[in-house]
Amino acid sequence: MSDRTTDPVPRRLTEWEQRTEVPLFAASLLFLLGYAVRVLSPHGSEPWRDIALALVAATWSAFVVDYGVRLRLSGQGRRFARTHWLDTLVLLLPLLRPLRVVRVYSAVQKRREQPRLSLYARVIVYAGLTSVLLGFSAALAVYQQEHGAPGASIRTFGDAVWWACATLTTVGYGDAVPVTPVGRLIAALLMACGLALLGAVTGSFSSWLLQVFSREDEKGPPASG
Amino acid sequence: MSDRTTDPVPRRLTEWEQRTEVPLFAASLLFLLGYAVRVLSPHGSEPWRDIALALVAATWSAFVVDYGVRLRLSGQGRRFARTHWLDTLVLLLPLLRPLRVVRVYSAVQKRREQPRLSLYARVIVYAGLTSVLLGFSAALAVYQQEHGAPGASIRTFGDAVWWACATLTTVGYGDAVPVTPVGRLIAALLMACGLALLGAVTGSFSSWLLQVFSREDEKGPPASG
Amino acid sequence: MSDRTTDPVPRRLTEWEQRTEVPLFAASLLFLLGYAVRVLSPHGSEPWRDIALALVAATWSAFVVDYGVRLRLSGQGRRFARTHWLDTLVLLLPLLRPLRVVRVYSAVQKRREQPRLSLYARVIVYAGLTSVLLGFSAALAVYQQEHGAPGASIRTFGDAVWWACATLTTVGYGDAVPVTPVGRLIAALLMACGLALLGAVTGSFSSWLLQVFSREDEKGPPASG
Amino acid sequence: MSDRTTDPVPRRLTEWEQRTEVPLFAASLLFLLGYAVRVLSPHGSEPWRDIALALVAATWSAFVVDYGVRLRLSGQGRRFARTHWLDTLVLLLPLLRPLRVVRVYSAVQKRREQPRLSLYARVIVYAGLTSVLLGFSAALAVYQQEHGAPGASIRTFGDAVWWACATLTTVGYGDAVPVTPVGRLIAALLMACGLALLGAVTGSFSSWLLQVFSREDEKGPPASG
């Protein structure tokens, strides 16, 4: 989607990206964990809430440092923010980090040297996993916004997760719906991302099924081959 | 999706699987029948309810025995549970057995030596049939969970089937919605599976239609060919 | 989807089908018109209601005669009902006749010898038109079932059309929903057909858009070609 | 979709279209702005409302003039209205102008001579942008129709935007729904267009993801190539 693949990327930037990919993914999981603890723990359970806040702050700083290093190594100056708009967006809204999972997946895959999954299976795993992480992030953020709002139908975190499922799959029962402007903004983001990601899951599954069934044909009676 | 196709599968395992495919499918239909009778018959109609329970227990045992035999014949030990994760999941949640229908279909097809359906038609038939069986299983399970819950909107089995239709097709009217945590978990599973399966139906139908229309072109005036 | 294309079809059957295609399509539109007048006109406007009933009866008889003739000409006896299951179904439920529109389209096209639409445009036109006719039929049938039911949310024909739109597109607001068993059965049929047909529209539109944009590439600067 | 590409298009018409494309797009954005101000500003803020009305009238006149000039230059007379049915429709319902964005995109692209986006990215950008503009137009029109209707659930412009999001993505919660006939007509149009456009976004994203993952394969260990 970006021009990155065609640009001559400095070798040191590539090395940096390969080395930091997995630690940064761990950091983003810690960020999500910290955010979840902060949002879900009741007021009063103070030591944990403070630790969670510190975790969120620390991991966010790590993202900022990584962005700064890559900006310098790229030697592009301001153009970097525009050509890497997804990274810039993810820096500002770390809950969108799951969208970068695709890089981590291939990085991990390379190290383990395992027999790789088939193309369709990989797309399904990647898009499915990203959907789950995004859905969880959205459920947390919507719960934080909505659970105290007057007239809210999302009152518990369970409601928020249920709402996220119904939204990601575009079922949309309407029994749990955000009512605040910020909650609705998050919902609109989730709809847009979720639609594309689950479309990828559906499309790949469909292609995979067609492949399985047509392979079966080839194994059939030799007369037909 | 699994590595099974590339693994060297022991011949005896293949034979076992080919022979047991159809009996096991019959067993899974009996399982569903027993479960349906157990869930839908009112308390008091005792002899039938007990027979249904026995049927459920007997068919489940058959699945356990089959899994055990295949685990031994594969000679893989514990790795079997991981490489055959779908089978392991189906063993624990027999209501998901419809997901294995694809095997039965080809097994039956081979025996009857009928003129086969076209590729797209087979995918549509397989994915459509699986959706119907999964929807029916989910309707039963949700009805069992919900019909006595306070504030439930799914009160009759008819409501549950209606809910399953609206969920599988992602229409999601919201007039009948699960309210208990377990009911919502089943619903989320149904959404995920249903989305992928119906996406396969839709995609194949679309491809089939394009094929029909483009074949028509070839039959057209010879000047264009 | 059926084996018809591979069967040796008697020449007289083919001729009969080509000749009756357009008159039968006109008859099915008349059937729909008669049914609409019968359902929508208030009790009391007697002469019109009787004419409508006669129209429905007459067109249905035409379908029965056509089916009988084709059954004889095919020389297949009972097998005909099975190999032509869609025709048999349409005979029993004439509101499903729009599903046969595809034949009419090509028949008309052949006669007019017009410059044909592109492949994708034809699929979009066909699937879109069929959706509209099926949606209208379903709205009529659901209105007939629901408008007098206790607790119904579909009270006017406008509500029924609105419900059909929301169902065909899988939006499913839930503000107008069938509540009777028969109404829900019709809704489930509409969901199943609509999902597949609109999936075909969406898929073809998507392919067409990709084609337009990639053709544009070829017209681009000669250096890239 | 139209025959325009195969017709011998007069050179002067092509020139006119290339020159007016961008100004007309600017005019359509001004039209939308004027309409938005007219609809959203409260009664009483008179000078602005009048300016907005003048803007709407002026831009509409520009569209009429452009249509007239193209009708003359084409030399087709009345046939023009039929072969350019989308243009004719857009003339009558200027809120549908976003559907012509595709032309503007390529016109702008040609002038700037930038490195072009990949095929899938362009389809995603085009279809996504068109969806956003259509959704905004529909939200404005529905808000105008609904906000004063008795029993309306769309009372603020925020509600209308929220409704447009839920409709375009086919989530359809049903918490904000048009209740007037005109509002429902606009909704049906939005559903039809939105379904096709977002289907294109989803399909292209899915194809792009498959491309990214399969390119990765090629970069893999040389033994597999």
PDB file of C-alpha atoms in Angstrom, chain B:
ATOM      1  CA  MET B   1      -4.872 -25.983   6.657  1.00  0.00           C
ATOM      2  CA  SER B   2      -3.022 -28.739   8.513  1.00  0.00           C
ATOM      3  CA  ASP B   3       0.189 -30.441   7.483  1.00  0.00           C
ATOM      4  CA  ARG B   4      -1.552 -33.767   7.051  1.00  0.00           C
ATOM      5  CA  THR B   5      -1.377 -33.735   3.272  1.00  0.00           C
ATOM      6  CA  THR B   6       2.413 -33.458   3.268  1.00  0.00           C
ATOM      7  CA  ASP B   7       3.070 -35.936   6.108  1.00  0.00           C
ATOM      8  CA  PRO B   8       3.719 -39.557   5.151  1.00  0.00           C
ATOM      9  CA  VAL B   9       0.446 -40.998   6.469  1.00  0.00           C
ATOM     10  CA  PRO B  10       0.623 -44.683   7.510  1.00  0.00           C
ATOM     11  CA  ARG B  11      -1.382 -46.847   5.132  1.00  0.00           C
ATOM     12  CA  ARG B  12      -3.345 -48.509   7.914  1.00  0.00           C
ATOM     13  CA  LEU B  13      -4.473 -45.106   9.205  1.00  0.00           C
ATOM     14  CA  THR B  14      -5.737 -44.170   5.740  1.00  0.00           C
ATOM     15  CA  GLU B  15      -7.637 -47.451   5.495  1.00  0.00           C
ATOM     16  CA  TRP B  16      -9.166 -46.960   8.939  1.00  0.00           C
ATOM     17  CA  GLU B  17     -10.252 -43.438   8.039  1.00  0.00           C
ATOM     18  CA  GLN B  18     -11.805 -44.511   4.759  1.00  0.00           C
ATOM     19  CA  ARG B  19     -13.746 -47.328   6.405  1.00  0.00           C
ATOM     20  CA  THR B  20     -14.998 -45.389   9.428  1.00  0.00           C
ATOM     21  CA  GLU B  21     -15.882 -42.145   7.623  1.00  0.00           C
ATOM     22  CA  VAL B  22     -19.483 -42.984   6.797  1.00  0.00           C
ATOM     23  CA  PRO B  23     -20.355 -44.882  10.024  1.00  0.00           C
ATOM     24  CA  LEU B  24     -18.935 -41.991  12.048  1.00  0.00           C
ATOM     25  CA  PHE B  25     -20.992 -39.482  10.072  1.00  0.00           C
ATOM     26  CA  ALA B  26     -24.092 -41.585  10.804  1.00  0.00           C
ATOM     27  CA  ALA B  27     -23.020 -41.603  14.470  1.00  0.00           C
ATOM     28  CA  SER B  28     -22.724 -37.823  14.459  1.00  0.00           C
ATOM     29  CA  LEU B  29     -26.232 -37.498  13.021  1.00  0.00           C
ATOM     30  CA  LEU B  30     -27.460 -39.848  15.779  1.00  0.00           C
ATOM     31  CA  PHE B  31     -25.582 -37.709  18.308  1.00  0.00           C
ATOM     32  CA  LEU B  32     -27.379 -34.622  17.006  1.00  0.00           C
ATOM     33  CA  LEU B  33     -30.715 -36.464  17.060  1.00  0.00           C
ATOM     34  CA  GLY B  34     -30.177 -37.637  20.631  1.00  0.00           C
ATOM     35  CA  TYR B  35     -29.133 -34.168  21.728  1.00  0.00           C
ATOM     36  CA  ALA B  36     -32.147 -32.637  19.981  1.00  0.00           C
ATOM     37  CA  VAL B  37     -34.586 -35.053  21.665  1.00  0.00           C
ATOM     38  CA  ARG B  38     -32.936 -34.458  25.034  1.00  0.00           C
ATOM     39  CA  VAL B  39     -33.118 -30.670  24.675  1.00  0.00           C
ATOM     40  CA  LEU B  40     -36.533 -30.356  23.042  1.00  0.00           C
ATOM     41  CA  SER B  41     -38.641 -32.975  24.848  1.00  0.00           C
ATOM     42  CA  PRO B  42     -40.402 -31.684  27.964  1.00  0.00           C
ATOM     43  CA  HIS B  43     -39.464 -32.980  31.390  1.00  0.00           C
ATOM     44  CA  GLY B  44     -41.760 -35.906  32.140  1.00  0.00           C
ATOM     45  CA  SER B  45     -41.536 -37.730  28.797  1.00  0.00           C
ATOM     46  CA  GLU B  46     -39.043 -39.906  30.607  1.00  0.00           C
ATOM     47  CA  PRO B  47     -38.414 -43.032  28.539  1.00  0.00           C
ATOM     48  CA  TRP B  48     -37.489 -40.930  25.485  1.00  0.00           C
ATOM     49  CA  ARG B  49     -35.218 -38.589  27.365  1.00  0.00           C
ATOM     50  CA  ASP B  50     -33.259 -41.525  28.784  1.00  0.00           C
ATOM     51  CA  ILE B  51     -32.907 -43.179  25.383  1.00  0.00           C
ATOM     52  CA  ALA B  52     -31.672 -39.854  23.981  1.00  0.00           C
ATOM     53  CA  LEU B  53     -29.092 -39.541  26.751  1.00  0.00           C
ATOM     54  CA  ALA B  54     -27.897 -43.097  26.105  1.00  0.00           C
ATOM     55  CA  LEU B  55     -27.624 -42.318  22.380  1.00  0.00           C
ATOM     56  CA  VAL B  56     -25.543 -39.226  23.075  1.00  0.00           C
ATOM     57  CA  ALA B  57     -23.245 -41.166  25.412  1.00  0.00           C
ATOM     58  CA  ALA B  58     -22.869 -44.116  22.999  1.00  0.00           C
ATOM     59  CA  THR B  59     -22.042 -41.990  19.962  1.00  0.00           C
ATOM     60  CA  TRP B  60     -19.609 -39.865  21.937  1.00  0.00           C
ATOM     61  CA  SER B  61     -17.833 -43.045  23.061  1.00  0.00           C
ATOM     62  CA  ALA B  62     -17.570 -44.075  19.421  1.00  0.00           C
ATOM     63  CA  PHE B  63     -15.843 -40.765  18.644  1.00  0.00           C
ATOM     64  CA  VAL B  64     -13.425 -41.291  21.547  1.00  0.00           C
ATOM     65  CA  VAL B  65     -12.577 -44.821  20.373  1.00  0.00           C
ATOM     66  CA  ASP B  66     -12.025 -43.603  16.801  1.00  0.00           C
ATOM     67  CA  TYR B  67      -9.749 -40.812  18.016  1.00  0.00           C
ATOM     68  CA  GLY B  68      -7.766 -43.288  20.125  1.00  0.00           C
ATOM     69  CA  VAL B  69      -7.345 -45.761  17.263  1.00  0.00           C
ATOM     70  CA  ARG B  70      -6.199 -43.009  14.893  1.00  0.00           C
ATOM     71  CA  LEU B  71      -3.786 -41.649  17.497  1.00  0.00           C
ATOM     72  CA  ARG B  72      -2.173 -45.107  17.785  1.00  0.00           C
ATOM     73  CA  LEU B  73      -2.135 -45.878  14.059  1.00  0.00           C
ATOM     74  CA  SER B  74      -0.557 -42.513  13.269  1.00  0.00           C
ATOM     75  CA  GLY B  75       2.423 -43.362  15.485  1.00  0.00           C
ATOM     76  CA  GLN B  76       2.798 -39.680  16.281  1.00  0.00           C
ATOM     77  CA  GLY B  77       1.955 -39.791  19.993  1.00  0.00           C
ATOM     78  CA  ARG B  78       1.216 -36.365  21.445  1.00  0.00           C
ATOM     79  CA  ARG B  79       2.042 -34.521  18.235  1.00  0.00           C
ATOM     80  CA  PHE B  80      -1.192 -36.019  16.817  1.00  0.00           C
ATOM     81  CA  ALA B  81      -3.339 -33.786  19.045  1.00  0.00           C
ATOM     82  CA  ARG B  82      -1.551 -30.733  17.676  1.00  0.00           C
ATOM     83  CA  THR B  83      -1.412 -31.619  14.002  1.00  0.00           C
ATOM     84  CA  HIS B  84      -5.038 -32.806  14.106  1.00  0.00           C
ATOM     85  CA  TRP B  85      -6.261 -29.885  16.202  1.00  0.00           C
ATOM     86  CA  LEU B  86      -9.608 -29.764  14.381  1.00  0.00           C
ATOM     87  CA  ASP B  87     -10.247 -33.429  15.246  1.00  0.00           C
ATOM     88  CA  THR B  88      -9.266 -32.796  18.866  1.00  0.00           C
ATOM     89  CA  LEU B  89     -11.619 -29.822  19.063  1.00  0.00           C
ATOM     90  CA  VAL B  90     -14.439 -31.831  17.477  1.00  0.00           C
ATOM     91  CA  LEU B  91     -13.854 -34.593  20.034  1.00  0.00           C
ATOM     92  CA  LEU B  92     -14.369 -32.135  22.885  1.00  0.00           C
ATOM     93  CA  LEU B  93     -17.280 -30.296  21.241  1.00  0.00           C
ATOM     94  CA  PRO B  94     -19.105 -32.914  19.161  1.00  0.00           C
ATOM     95  CA  LEU B  95     -21.613 -30.284  18.009  1.00  0.00           C
ATOM     96  CA  LEU B  96     -18.820 -29.011  15.731  1.00  0.00           C
ATOM     97  CA  ARG B  97     -18.655 -32.383  13.896  1.00  0.00           C
ATOM     98  CA  PRO B  98     -20.406 -30.935  10.817  1.00  0.00           C
ATOM     99  CA  LEU B  99     -17.079 -29.231  10.074  1.00  0.00           C
ATOM    100  CA  ARG B 100     -15.758 -32.680   9.081  1.00  0.00           C
ATOM    101  CA  VAL B 101     -18.561 -33.299   6.565  1.00  0.00           C
ATOM    102  CA  VAL B 102     -16.192 -32.548   3.688  1.00  0.00           C
ATOM    103  CA  ARG B 103     -14.477 -35.915   4.149  1.00  0.00           C
ATOM    104  CA  VAL B 104     -17.750 -37.799   4.190  1.00  0.00           C
ATOM    105  CA  TYR B 105     -18.864 -36.115   1.022  1.00  0.00           C
ATOM    106  CA  SER B 106     -15.889 -37.271  -0.996  1.00  0.00           C
ATOM    107  CA  ALA B 107     -16.002 -40.760   0.578  1.00  0.00           C
ATOM    108  CA  VAL B 108     -19.639 -41.214  -0.428  1.00  0.00           C
ATOM    109  CA  GLN B 109     -18.944 -39.732  -3.841  1.00  0.00           C
ATOM    110  CA  LYS B 110     -16.155 -42.235  -4.531  1.00  0.00           C
ATOM    111  CA  ARG B 111     -18.355 -45.220  -3.772  1.00  0.00           C
ATOM    112  CA  ARG B 112     -21.301 -44.183  -5.841  1.00  0.00           C
ATOM    113  CA  GLU B 113     -19.182 -43.357  -8.895  1.00  0.00           C
ATOM    114  CA  GLN B 114     -21.810 -40.880  -9.981  1.00  0.00           C
ATOM    115  CA  PRO B 115     -21.161 -38.106 -12.439  1.00  0.00           C
ATOM    116  CA  ARG B 116     -19.687 -35.516 -10.071  1.00  0.00           C
ATOM    117  CA  LEU B 117     -21.025 -32.042  -9.618  1.00  0.00           C
ATOM    118  CA  SER B 118     -18.927 -29.180 -10.929  1.00  0.00           C
ATOM    119  CA  LEU B 119     -16.267 -27.718  -8.622  1.00  0.00           C
ATOM    120  CA  TYR B 120     -18.300 -24.663  -7.607  1.00  0.00           C
ATOM    121  CA  ALA B 121     -21.468 -26.701  -7.076  1.00  0.00           C
ATOM    122  CA  ARG B 122     -19.573 -29.042  -4.750  1.00  0.00           C
ATOM    123  CA  VAL B 123     -18.199 -26.172  -2.670  1.00  0.00           C
ATOM    124  CA  ILE B 124     -21.681 -24.637  -2.471  1.00  0.00           C
ATOM    125  CA  VAL B 125     -23.262 -27.956  -1.462  1.00  0.00           C
ATOM    126  CA  TYR B 126     -20.551 -28.690   1.110  1.00  0.00           C
ATOM    127  CA  ALA B 127     -20.433 -25.226   2.677  1.00  0.00           C
ATOM    128  CA  GLY B 128     -24.213 -24.839   2.566  1.00  0.00           C
ATOM    129  CA  LEU B 129     -24.799 -28.240   4.194  1.00  0.00           C
ATOM    130  CA  THR B 130     -22.196 -27.569   6.875  1.00  0.00           C
ATOM    131  CA  SER B 131     -23.811 -24.195   7.608  1.00  0.00           C
ATOM    132  CA  VAL B 132     -27.222 -25.818   7.999  1.00  0.00           C
ATOM    133  CA  LEU B 133     -25.902 -28.511  10.384  1.00  0.00           C
ATOM    134  CA  LEU B 134     -23.863 -25.987  12.399  1.00  0.00           C
ATOM    135  CA  GLY B 135     -26.832 -23.601  12.539  1.00  0.00           C
ATOM    136  CA  PHE B 136     -29.098 -26.392  13.785  1.00  0.00           C
ATOM    137  CA  SER B 137     -26.531 -27.445  16.433  1.00  0.00           C
ATOM    138  CA  ALA B 138     -26.115 -23.841  17.568  1.00  0.00           C
ATOM    139  CA  ALA B 139     -29.886 -23.324  17.717  1.00  0.00           C
ATOM    140  CA  LEU B 140     -30.203 -26.408  19.962  1.00  0.00           C
ATOM    141  CA  ALA B 141     -27.367 -25.343  22.254  1.00  0.00           C
ATOM    142  CA  VAL B 142     -28.545 -21.739  22.503  1.00  0.00           C
ATOM    143  CA  TYR B 143     -32.138 -22.832  23.151  1.00  0.00           C
ATOM    144  CA  GLN B 144     -30.910 -25.068  25.990  1.00  0.00           C
ATOM    145  CA  GLN B 145     -28.946 -22.171  27.542  1.00  0.00           C
ATOM    146  CA  GLU B 146     -31.421 -19.371  27.001  1.00  0.00           C
ATOM    147  CA  HIS B 147     -35.022 -20.553  27.201  1.00  0.00           C
ATOM    148  CA  GLY B 148     -35.142 -20.345  30.971  1.00  0.00           C
ATOM    149  CA  ALA B 149     -32.909 -17.301  31.500  1.00  0.00           C
ATOM    150  CA  PRO B 150     -34.471 -14.120  32.931  1.00  0.00           C
ATOM    151  CA  GLY B 151     -35.066 -11.459  30.287  1.00  0.00           C
ATOM    152  CA  ALA B 152     -34.383 -13.913  27.449  1.00  0.00           C
ATOM    153  CA  SER B 153     -35.739 -13.120  23.981  1.00  0.00           C
ATOM    154  CA  ILE B 154     -35.143 -16.710  22.756  1.00  0.00           C
ATOM    155  CA  ARG B 155     -37.990 -18.585  24.436  1.00  0.00           C
ATOM    156  CA  THR B 156     -39.016 -21.289  21.936  1.00  0.00           C
ATOM    157  CA  PHE B 157     -36.960 -23.532  19.651  1.00  0.00           C
ATOM    158  CA  GLY B 158     -38.534 -21.659  16.733  1.00  0.00           C
ATOM    159  CA  ASP B 159     -36.995 -18.442  18.083  1.00  0.00           C
ATOM    160  CA  ALA B 160     -33.624 -20.180  18.319  1.00  0.00           C
ATOM    161  CA  VAL B 161     -33.773 -21.366  14.688  1.00  0.00           C
ATOM    162  CA  TRP B 162     -34.849 -17.870  13.563  1.00  0.00           C
ATOM    163  CA  TRP B 163     -31.951 -16.407  15.537  1.00  0.00           C
ATOM    164  CA  ALA B 164     -29.515 -18.887  13.934  1.00  0.00           C
ATOM    165  CA  CYS B 165     -30.705 -17.909  10.419  1.00  0.00           C
ATOM    166  CA  ALA B 166     -30.340 -14.182  11.119  1.00  0.00           C
ATOM    167  CA  THR B 167     -26.877 -14.771  12.618  1.00  0.00           C
ATOM    168  CA  LEU B 168     -25.452 -17.084   9.928  1.00  0.00           C
ATOM    169  CA  THR B 169     -26.447 -14.661   7.166  1.00  0.00           C
ATOM    170  CA  THR B 170     -25.126 -11.699   9.263  1.00  0.00           C
ATOM    171  CA  VAL B 171     -28.506  -9.996   8.934  1.00  0.00           C
ATOM    172  CA  GLY B 172     -28.788  -9.755  12.735  1.00  0.00           C
ATOM    173  CA  TYR B 173     -32.207  -8.204  13.313  1.00  0.00           C
ATOM    174  CA  GLY B 174     -31.736  -8.267  17.062  1.00  0.00           C
ATOM    175  CA  ASP B 175     -35.300  -9.319  17.901  1.00  0.00           C
ATOM    176  CA  ALA B 176     -34.017 -12.642  19.294  1.00  0.00           C
ATOM    177  CA  VAL B 177     -30.605 -12.391  20.955  1.00  0.00           C
ATOM    178  CA  PRO B 178     -28.774 -14.558  23.514  1.00  0.00           C
ATOM    179  CA  VAL B 179     -28.377 -12.851  26.894  1.00  0.00           C
ATOM    180  CA  THR B 180     -26.408 -15.404  28.949  1.00  0.00           C
ATOM    181  CA  PRO B 181     -22.578 -15.560  28.746  1.00  0.00           C
ATOM    182  CA  VAL B 182     -22.596 -19.169  27.475  1.00  0.00           C
ATOM    183  CA  GLY B 183     -25.278 -18.353  24.899  1.00  0.00           C
ATOM    184  CA  ARG B 184     -23.193 -15.425  23.651  1.00  0.00           C
ATOM    185  CA  LEU B 185     -20.082 -17.619  23.425  1.00  0.00           C
ATOM    186  CA  ILE B 186     -21.970 -20.099  21.221  1.00  0.00           C
ATOM    187  CA  ALA B 187     -23.245 -17.178  19.159  1.00  0.00           C
ATOM    188  CA  ALA B 188     -19.697 -15.846  18.657  1.00  0.00           C
ATOM    189  CA  LEU B 189     -18.548 -19.309  17.480  1.00  0.00           C
ATOM    190  CA  LEU B 190     -21.487 -19.524  15.084  1.00  0.00           C
ATOM    191  CA  MET B 191     -20.729 -16.036  13.703  1.00  0.00           C
ATOM    192  CA  ALA B 192     -17.074 -16.911  13.055  1.00  0.00           C
ATOM    193  CA  CYS B 193     -17.784 -20.276  11.378  1.00  0.00           C
ATOM    194  CA  GLY B 194     -20.893 -19.080   9.587  1.00  0.00           C
ATOM    195  CA  LEU B 195     -19.182 -16.026   8.152  1.00  0.00           C
ATOM    196  CA  ALA B 196     -16.422 -18.130   6.594  1.00  0.00           C
ATOM    197  CA  LEU B 197     -18.770 -20.865   5.331  1.00  0.00           C
ATOM    198  CA  LEU B 198     -21.323 -18.517   3.826  1.00  0.00           C
ATOM    199  CA  GLY B 199     -18.516 -16.461   2.335  1.00  0.00           C
ATOM    200  CA  ALA B 200     -17.477 -19.655   0.556  1.00  0.00           C
ATOM    201  CA  VAL B 201     -21.044 -20.209  -0.685  1.00  0.00           C
ATOM    202  CA  THR B 202     -21.313 -16.630  -1.914  1.00  0.00           C
ATOM    203  CA  GLY B 203     -17.904 -16.608  -3.550  1.00  0.00           C
ATOM    204  CA  SER B 204     -18.473 -19.927  -5.321  1.00  0.00           C
ATOM    205  CA  PHE B 205     -21.928 -18.915  -6.498  1.00  0.00           C
ATOM    206  CA  SER B 206     -20.476 -15.695  -7.868  1.00  0.00           C
ATOM    207  CA  SER B 207     -17.689 -17.577  -9.686  1.00  0.00           C
ATOM    208  CA  TRP B 208     -20.177 -20.123 -10.999  1.00  0.00           C
ATOM    209  CA  LEU B 209     -22.420 -17.368 -12.358  1.00  0.00           C
ATOM    210  CA  LEU B 210     -19.467 -15.707 -14.082  1.00  0.00           C
ATOM    211  CA  GLN B 211     -18.540 -19.079 -15.604  1.00  0.00           C
ATOM    212  CA  VAL B 212     -22.078 -19.659 -16.896  1.00  0.00           C
ATOM    213  CA  PHE B 213     -22.220 -16.218 -18.469  1.00  0.00           C
ATOM    214  CA  SER B 214     -18.791 -16.456 -20.044  1.00  0.00           C
ATOM    215  CA  ARG B 215     -19.509 -19.947 -21.434  1.00  0.00           C
ATOM    216  CA  GLU B 216     -22.546 -18.394 -23.067  1.00  0.00           C
ATOM    217  CA  ASP B 217     -20.187 -15.979 -24.826  1.00  0.00           C
ATOM    218  CA  GLU B 218     -18.249 -18.840 -26.357  1.00  0.00           C
ATOM    219  CA  LYS B 219     -21.426 -20.351 -27.758  1.00  0.00           C
ATOM    220  CA  GLY B 220     -22.201 -16.936 -29.309  1.00  0.00           C
ATOM    221  CA  PRO B 221     -21.642 -15.878 -32.959  1.00  0.00           C
ATOM    222  CA  PRO B 222     -18.495 -17.555 -34.410  1.00  0.00           C
ATOM    223  CA  ALA B 223     -17.185 -14.176 -35.584  1.00  0.00           C
ATOM    224  CA  SER B 224     -16.296 -13.293 -32.002  1.00  0.00           C
ATOM    225  CA  GLY B 225     -14.418 -16.569 -31.371  1.00  0.00           C
TER     226      GLY B 225
END
